[in-house]
Coordinates of C-alpha atoms in Angstrom, one line a residue:
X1 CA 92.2 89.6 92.2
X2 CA 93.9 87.2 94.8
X3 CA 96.2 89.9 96.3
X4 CA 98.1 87.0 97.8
X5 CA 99.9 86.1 95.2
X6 CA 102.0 88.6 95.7
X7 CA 105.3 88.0 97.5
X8 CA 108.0 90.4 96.6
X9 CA 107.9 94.1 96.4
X10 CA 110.7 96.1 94.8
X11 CA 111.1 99.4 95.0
X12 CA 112.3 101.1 91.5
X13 CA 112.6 104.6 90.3
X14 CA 111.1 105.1 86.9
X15 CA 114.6 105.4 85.2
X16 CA 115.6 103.4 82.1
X17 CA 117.7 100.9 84.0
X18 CA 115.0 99.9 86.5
X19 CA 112.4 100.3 84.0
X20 CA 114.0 97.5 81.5
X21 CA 114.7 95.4 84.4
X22 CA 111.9 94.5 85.3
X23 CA 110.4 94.6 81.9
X24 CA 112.4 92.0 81.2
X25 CA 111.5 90.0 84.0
X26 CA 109.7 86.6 82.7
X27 CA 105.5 86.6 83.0
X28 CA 105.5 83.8 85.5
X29 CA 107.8 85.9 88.6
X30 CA 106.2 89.3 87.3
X31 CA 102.8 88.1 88.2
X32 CA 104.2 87.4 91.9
X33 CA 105.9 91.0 91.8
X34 CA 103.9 94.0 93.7
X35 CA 105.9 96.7 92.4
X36 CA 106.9 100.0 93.8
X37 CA 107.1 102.7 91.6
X38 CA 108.6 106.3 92.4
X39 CA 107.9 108.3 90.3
X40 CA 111.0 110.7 89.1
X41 CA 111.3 113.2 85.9
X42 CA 111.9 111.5 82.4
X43 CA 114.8 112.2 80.3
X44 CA 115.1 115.6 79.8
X45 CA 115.2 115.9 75.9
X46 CA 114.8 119.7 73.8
X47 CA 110.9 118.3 73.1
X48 CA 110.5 117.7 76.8
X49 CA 112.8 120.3 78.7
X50 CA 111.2 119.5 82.0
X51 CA 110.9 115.5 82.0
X52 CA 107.4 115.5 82.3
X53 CA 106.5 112.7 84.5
X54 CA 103.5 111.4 81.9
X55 CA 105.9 109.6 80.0
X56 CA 106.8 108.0 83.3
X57 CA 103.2 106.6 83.8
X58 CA 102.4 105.5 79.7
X59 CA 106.4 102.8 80.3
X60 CA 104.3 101.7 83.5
X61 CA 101.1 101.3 81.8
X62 CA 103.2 99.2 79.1
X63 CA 105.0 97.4 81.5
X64 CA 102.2 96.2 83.9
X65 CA 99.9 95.3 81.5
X66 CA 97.2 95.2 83.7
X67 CA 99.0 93.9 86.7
X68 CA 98.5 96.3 89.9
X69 CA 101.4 98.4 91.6
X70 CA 101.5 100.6 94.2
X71 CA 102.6 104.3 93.0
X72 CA 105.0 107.0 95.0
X73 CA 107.2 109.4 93.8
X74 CA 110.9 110.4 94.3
X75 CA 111.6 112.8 97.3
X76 CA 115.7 113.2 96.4
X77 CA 115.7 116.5 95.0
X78 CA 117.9 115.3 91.6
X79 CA 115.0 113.2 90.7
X80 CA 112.0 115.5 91.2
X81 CA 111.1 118.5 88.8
X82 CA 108.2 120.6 89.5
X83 CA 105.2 118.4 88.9
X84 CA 106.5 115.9 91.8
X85 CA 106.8 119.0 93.9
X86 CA 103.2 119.5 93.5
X87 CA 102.1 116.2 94.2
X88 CA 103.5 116.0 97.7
X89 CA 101.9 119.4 98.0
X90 CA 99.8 118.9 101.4
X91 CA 98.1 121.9 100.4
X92 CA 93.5 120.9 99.7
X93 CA 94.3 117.5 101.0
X94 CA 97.0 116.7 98.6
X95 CA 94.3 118.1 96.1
X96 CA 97.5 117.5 93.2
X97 CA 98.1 113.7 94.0
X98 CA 94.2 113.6 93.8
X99 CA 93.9 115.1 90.1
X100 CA 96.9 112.9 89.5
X101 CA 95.5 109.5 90.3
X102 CA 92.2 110.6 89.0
X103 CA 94.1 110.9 85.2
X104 CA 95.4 107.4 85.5
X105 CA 92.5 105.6 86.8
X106 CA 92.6 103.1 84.3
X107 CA 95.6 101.9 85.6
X108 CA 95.7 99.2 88.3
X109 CA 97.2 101.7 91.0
X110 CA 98.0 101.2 94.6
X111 CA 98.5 104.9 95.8
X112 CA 100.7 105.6 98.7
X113 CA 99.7 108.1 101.4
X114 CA 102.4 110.7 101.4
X115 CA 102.8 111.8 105.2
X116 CA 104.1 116.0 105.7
X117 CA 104.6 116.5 109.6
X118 CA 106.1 119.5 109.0
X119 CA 103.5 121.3 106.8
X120 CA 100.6 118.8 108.3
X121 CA 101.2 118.2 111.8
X122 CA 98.1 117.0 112.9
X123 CA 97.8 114.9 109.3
X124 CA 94.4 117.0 108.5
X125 CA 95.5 116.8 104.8
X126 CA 96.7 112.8 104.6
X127 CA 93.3 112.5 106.6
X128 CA 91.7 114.2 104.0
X129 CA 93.3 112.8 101.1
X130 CA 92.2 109.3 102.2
X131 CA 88.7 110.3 102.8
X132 CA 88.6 111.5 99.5
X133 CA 89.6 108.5 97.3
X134 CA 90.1 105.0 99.8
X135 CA 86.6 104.1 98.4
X136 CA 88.2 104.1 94.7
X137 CA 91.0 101.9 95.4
X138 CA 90.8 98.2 97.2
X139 CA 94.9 99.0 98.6
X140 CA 96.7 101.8 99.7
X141 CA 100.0 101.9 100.9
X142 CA 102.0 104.0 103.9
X143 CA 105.5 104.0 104.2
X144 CA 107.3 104.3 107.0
X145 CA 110.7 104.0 108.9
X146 CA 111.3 101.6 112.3
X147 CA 112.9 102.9 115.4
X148 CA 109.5 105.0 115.9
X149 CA 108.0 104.9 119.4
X150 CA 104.3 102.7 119.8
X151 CA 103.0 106.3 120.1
X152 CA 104.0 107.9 117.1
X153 CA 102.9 104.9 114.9
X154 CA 99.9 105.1 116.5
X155 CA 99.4 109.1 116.2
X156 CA 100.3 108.3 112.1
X157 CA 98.1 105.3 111.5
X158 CA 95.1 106.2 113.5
X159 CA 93.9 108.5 111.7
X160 CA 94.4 107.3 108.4
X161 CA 93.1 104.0 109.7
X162 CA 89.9 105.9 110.7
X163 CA 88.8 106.9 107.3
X164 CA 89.8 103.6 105.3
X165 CA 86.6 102.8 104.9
X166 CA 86.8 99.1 102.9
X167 CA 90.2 99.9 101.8
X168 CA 92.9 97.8 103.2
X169 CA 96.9 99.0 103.9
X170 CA 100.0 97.8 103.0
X171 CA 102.3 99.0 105.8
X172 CA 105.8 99.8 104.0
X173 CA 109.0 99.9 106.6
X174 CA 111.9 100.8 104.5
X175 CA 114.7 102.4 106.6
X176 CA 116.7 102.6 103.1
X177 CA 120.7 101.1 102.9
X178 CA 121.6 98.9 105.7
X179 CA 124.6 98.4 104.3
X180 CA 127.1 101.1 106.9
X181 CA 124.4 99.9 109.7
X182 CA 125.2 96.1 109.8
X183 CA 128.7 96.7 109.1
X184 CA 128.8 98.7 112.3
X185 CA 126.6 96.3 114.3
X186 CA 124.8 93.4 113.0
X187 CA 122.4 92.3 111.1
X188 CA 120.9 91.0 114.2
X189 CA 120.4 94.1 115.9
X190 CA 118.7 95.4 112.4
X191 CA 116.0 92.7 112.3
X192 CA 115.6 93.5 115.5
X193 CA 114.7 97.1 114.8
X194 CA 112.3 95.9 111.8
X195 CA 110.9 92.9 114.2
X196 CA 109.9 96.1 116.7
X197 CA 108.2 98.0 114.5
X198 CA 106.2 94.6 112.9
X199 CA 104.7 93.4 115.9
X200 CA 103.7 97.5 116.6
X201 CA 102.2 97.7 113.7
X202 CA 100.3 94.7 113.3
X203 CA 99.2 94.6 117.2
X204 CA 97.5 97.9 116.8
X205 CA 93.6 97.8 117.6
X206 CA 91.6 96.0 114.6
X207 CA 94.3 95.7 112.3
X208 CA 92.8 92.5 111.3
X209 CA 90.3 94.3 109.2
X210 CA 92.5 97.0 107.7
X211 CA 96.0 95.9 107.5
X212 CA 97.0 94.2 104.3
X213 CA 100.4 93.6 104.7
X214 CA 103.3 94.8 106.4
X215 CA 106.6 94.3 103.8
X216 CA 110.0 94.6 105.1
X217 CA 112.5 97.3 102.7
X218 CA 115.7 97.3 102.7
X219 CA 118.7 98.3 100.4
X220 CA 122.5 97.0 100.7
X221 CA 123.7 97.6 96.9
X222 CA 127.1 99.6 97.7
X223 CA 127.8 102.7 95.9
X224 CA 131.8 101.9 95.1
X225 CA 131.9 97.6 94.5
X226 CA 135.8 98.0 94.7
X227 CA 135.1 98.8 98.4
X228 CA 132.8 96.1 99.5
X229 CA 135.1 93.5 97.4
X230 CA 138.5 94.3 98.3
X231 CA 139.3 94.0 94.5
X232 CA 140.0 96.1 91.3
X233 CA 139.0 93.5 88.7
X234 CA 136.6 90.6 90.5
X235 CA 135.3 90.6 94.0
X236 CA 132.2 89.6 96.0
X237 CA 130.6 91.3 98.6
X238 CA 127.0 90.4 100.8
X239 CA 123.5 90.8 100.1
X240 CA 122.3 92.3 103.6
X241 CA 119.0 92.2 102.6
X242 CA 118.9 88.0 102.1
X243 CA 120.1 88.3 105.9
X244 CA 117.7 90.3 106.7
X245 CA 115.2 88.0 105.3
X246 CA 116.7 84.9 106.9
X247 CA 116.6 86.6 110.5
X248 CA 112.6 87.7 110.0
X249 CA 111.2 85.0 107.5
X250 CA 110.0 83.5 110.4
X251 CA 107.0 85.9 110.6
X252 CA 106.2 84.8 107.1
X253 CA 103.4 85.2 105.8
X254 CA 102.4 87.9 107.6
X255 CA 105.7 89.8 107.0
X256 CA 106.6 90.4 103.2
X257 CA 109.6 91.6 101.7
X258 CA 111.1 94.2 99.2
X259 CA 114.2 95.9 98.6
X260 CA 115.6 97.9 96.3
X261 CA 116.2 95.6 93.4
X262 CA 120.4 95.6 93.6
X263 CA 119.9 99.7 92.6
X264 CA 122.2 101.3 95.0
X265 CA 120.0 104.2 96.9
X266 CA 121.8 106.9 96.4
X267 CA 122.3 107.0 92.7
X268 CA 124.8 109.5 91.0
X269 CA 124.7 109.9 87.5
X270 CA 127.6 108.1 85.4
X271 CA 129.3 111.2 83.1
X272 CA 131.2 110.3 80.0
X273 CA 134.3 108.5 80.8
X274 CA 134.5 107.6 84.5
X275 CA 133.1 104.5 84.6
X276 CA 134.8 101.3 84.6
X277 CA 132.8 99.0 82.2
X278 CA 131.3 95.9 84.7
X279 CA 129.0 92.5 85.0
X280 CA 127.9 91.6 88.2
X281 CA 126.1 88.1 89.1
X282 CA 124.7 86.9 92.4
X283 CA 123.7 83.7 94.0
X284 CA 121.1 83.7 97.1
X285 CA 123.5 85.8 99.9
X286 CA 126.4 87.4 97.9
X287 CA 127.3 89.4 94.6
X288 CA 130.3 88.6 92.6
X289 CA 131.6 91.6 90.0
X290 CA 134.0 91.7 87.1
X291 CA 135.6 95.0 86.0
X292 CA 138.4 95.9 83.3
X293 CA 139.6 99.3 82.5
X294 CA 138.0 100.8 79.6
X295 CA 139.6 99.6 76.2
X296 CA 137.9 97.9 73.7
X297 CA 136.1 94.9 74.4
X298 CA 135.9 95.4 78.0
X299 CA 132.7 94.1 78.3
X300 CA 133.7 90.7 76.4
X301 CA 136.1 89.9 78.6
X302 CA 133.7 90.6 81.9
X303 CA 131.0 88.4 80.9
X304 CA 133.4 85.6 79.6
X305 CA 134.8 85.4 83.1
X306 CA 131.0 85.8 84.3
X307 CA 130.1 82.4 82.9
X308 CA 133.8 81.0 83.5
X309 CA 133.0 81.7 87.2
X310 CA 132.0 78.5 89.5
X311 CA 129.9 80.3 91.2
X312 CA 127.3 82.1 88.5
X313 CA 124.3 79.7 87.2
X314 CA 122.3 80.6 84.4
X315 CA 118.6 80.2 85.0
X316 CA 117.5 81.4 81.8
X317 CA 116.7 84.7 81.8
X318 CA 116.6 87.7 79.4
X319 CA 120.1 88.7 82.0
X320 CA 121.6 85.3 81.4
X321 CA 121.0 85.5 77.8
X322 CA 122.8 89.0 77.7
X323 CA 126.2 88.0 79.5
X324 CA 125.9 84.7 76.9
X325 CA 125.4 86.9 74.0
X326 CA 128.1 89.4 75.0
X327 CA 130.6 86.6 76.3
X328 CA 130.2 85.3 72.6
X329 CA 131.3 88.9 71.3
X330 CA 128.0 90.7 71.0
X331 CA 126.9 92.7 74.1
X332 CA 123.8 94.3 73.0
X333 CA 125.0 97.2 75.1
X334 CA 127.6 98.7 76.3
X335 CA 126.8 101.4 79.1
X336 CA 126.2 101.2 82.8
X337 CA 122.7 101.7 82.8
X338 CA 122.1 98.6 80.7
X339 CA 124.2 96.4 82.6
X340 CA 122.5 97.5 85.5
X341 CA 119.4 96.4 84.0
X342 CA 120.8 93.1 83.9
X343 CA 121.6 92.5 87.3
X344 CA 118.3 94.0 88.7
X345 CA 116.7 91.3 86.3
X346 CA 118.3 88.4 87.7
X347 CA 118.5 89.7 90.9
X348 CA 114.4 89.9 91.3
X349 CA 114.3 86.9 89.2
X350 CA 116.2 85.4 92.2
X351 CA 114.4 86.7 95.0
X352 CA 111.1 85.7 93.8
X353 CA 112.6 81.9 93.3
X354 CA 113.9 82.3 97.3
X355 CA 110.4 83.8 98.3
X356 CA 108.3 80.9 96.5
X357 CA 110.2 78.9 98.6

């Protein structure tokens, strides 16, 4: 496999919205798309009362189709149930991860190395858990915040590094939503702080031989759109992370990039009427949203001014083909989670054109 090819790396939580996104995504971007699944409960239902995260791994399995992705699981409490509990379990060298992995080998995975200073200071456990399976698996992945000192990377990465054997790392550093942090300062002084922790990283002793990749993650989606857009029924707002990218891509192809697919981080759950029915659209650097009260045939009218809009292009995809269909009077759904699907579809679809650039 020429690991090369891939050039964008999303993070997504195995929830229906992400998962149809990028389902939907056509074969020729998905094949450019390095994945990064957290792993969070399924829909609790009275057959499955605890979400049982195996029904998780069997939509990846359909989804991937062979294609590798790298595999962590959800650390916000809402999302976790207590099977994920047990896998970030330090405890026997994260002897639950381990049995986990070892159940889905058939699966193209790229595990991450879950990192426990408080219950593992010294890493003994990570150390162990790498020792234990690197020589299965050709990638492993680490993910890690900037704004660390040269020191305490190194105290993390050594020694993991140590016992890689032929395995190489993808470095992840994800410092979440940037969104409050640009708007405060810059994005400047943001890619700085990611710029800092790249040139750590990949100047550490022989990281020729077992650094893959370092990939830049970031988030800007906003929780409220009203807020970012200064508007009740249309507004626009900034993608932070194309700015991002436009401050770093210089480092290219040695720096790669994710984000969070247009999901905002923090998700809440939408309850039974208090959402305001909504299509969103994006070009390369900004999002554009419609909203109208909810009566019927709210949806209708958003994705008729969708396509009305000067600034929204259709390239094609299953998203376009949605807002057509329901600008024409048949949405083929009318909730928020499918409509987010949408947007994360043409949004990746999007970043993968900017990043085959």
């Amino acid at each position: 496999m020429d690991w090369s090819n891939f050039i964008y790396f999303p993070v997504l939580k195995t929830k229906d919205a992400e998962l149809r996104a990028i389902s939907s995504v056509d074969k020729v971007s998905r094949e450019k798309i390095l994945p990064i699944y957290e792993i969070t409960k399924s829909r609790i239902t009275k057959k499955n009362s605890l979400g049982d995260i195996v029904k998780r791994l069997d939509q990846i399995r359909g989804i991937q189709n062979g294609l590798p992705f790298i595999l962590d699981v959800a650390t916000d409490p809402k999302q976790t149930n207590s099977q994920i509990e047990s896998i970030l379990s330090p405890d026997d060298g994260y002897r639950f991860w381990r049995e986990w992995l070892e159940a889905h080998d058939d699966l193209s995975i790229v595990p991450v190395i879950h990192i426990n200073l408080e219950d593992d200071e010294d890493l003994d456990e990570a150390q162990s858990f790498v020792r234990a399976v690197a020589h299965k698996y050709p990638k492993m992945a680490l993910r890690l915040p900037t704004g660390l000192e040269e020191e305490e990377y190194s105290e993390i990465l050594d020694p993991i590094v140590s016992v890689l054997g032929e395995s190489k790392l993808y470095v992840l550093i994800d410092d979440g939503c940037i969104r409050d942090i640009v708007k405060k300062s810059s994005i400047g002084a943001v890619a700085q702080s990611y710029q800092s922790t790249f040139e750590i990283i990949a100047e550490m002793d022989d990281s020729e031989n077992w650094l893959e990749k370092v990939v830049c993650i970031s988030g800007s989606f906003p929780q409220q759109v009203k807020n970012e857009g200064v508007g009740d029924e249309y507004g626009d707002f900034d993608i932070f992370e194309h700015g991002l990218y436009l401050q770093l891509k210089k480092n290219r192809p040695d720096l790669q990039f994710g984000d969070y697919a247009s999901i905002n981080i923090n998700q809440t759950e939408m309850r039974g009427g208090t959402f305001v029915p909504r299509i969103d659209f994006c070009t390369d650097s900004k999002f554009f949203y419609y909203r109208k009260r909810r009566e019927s045939g709210s949806y209708i009218w958003c994705a008729k001014k969708v396509i009305a809009d000067s600034d929204f292009v259709d390239n094609g995809t299953w998203g376009d083909d949605e807002i057509n269909s329901a600008a024409i009077g048949s949405p083929s759904g009318i909730s928020p989670s499918f409509w987010i699907s949408v947007r994360a579809c043409n949004y990746m679809t999007r970043r993968v054109k900017i990043l085959s650039a």
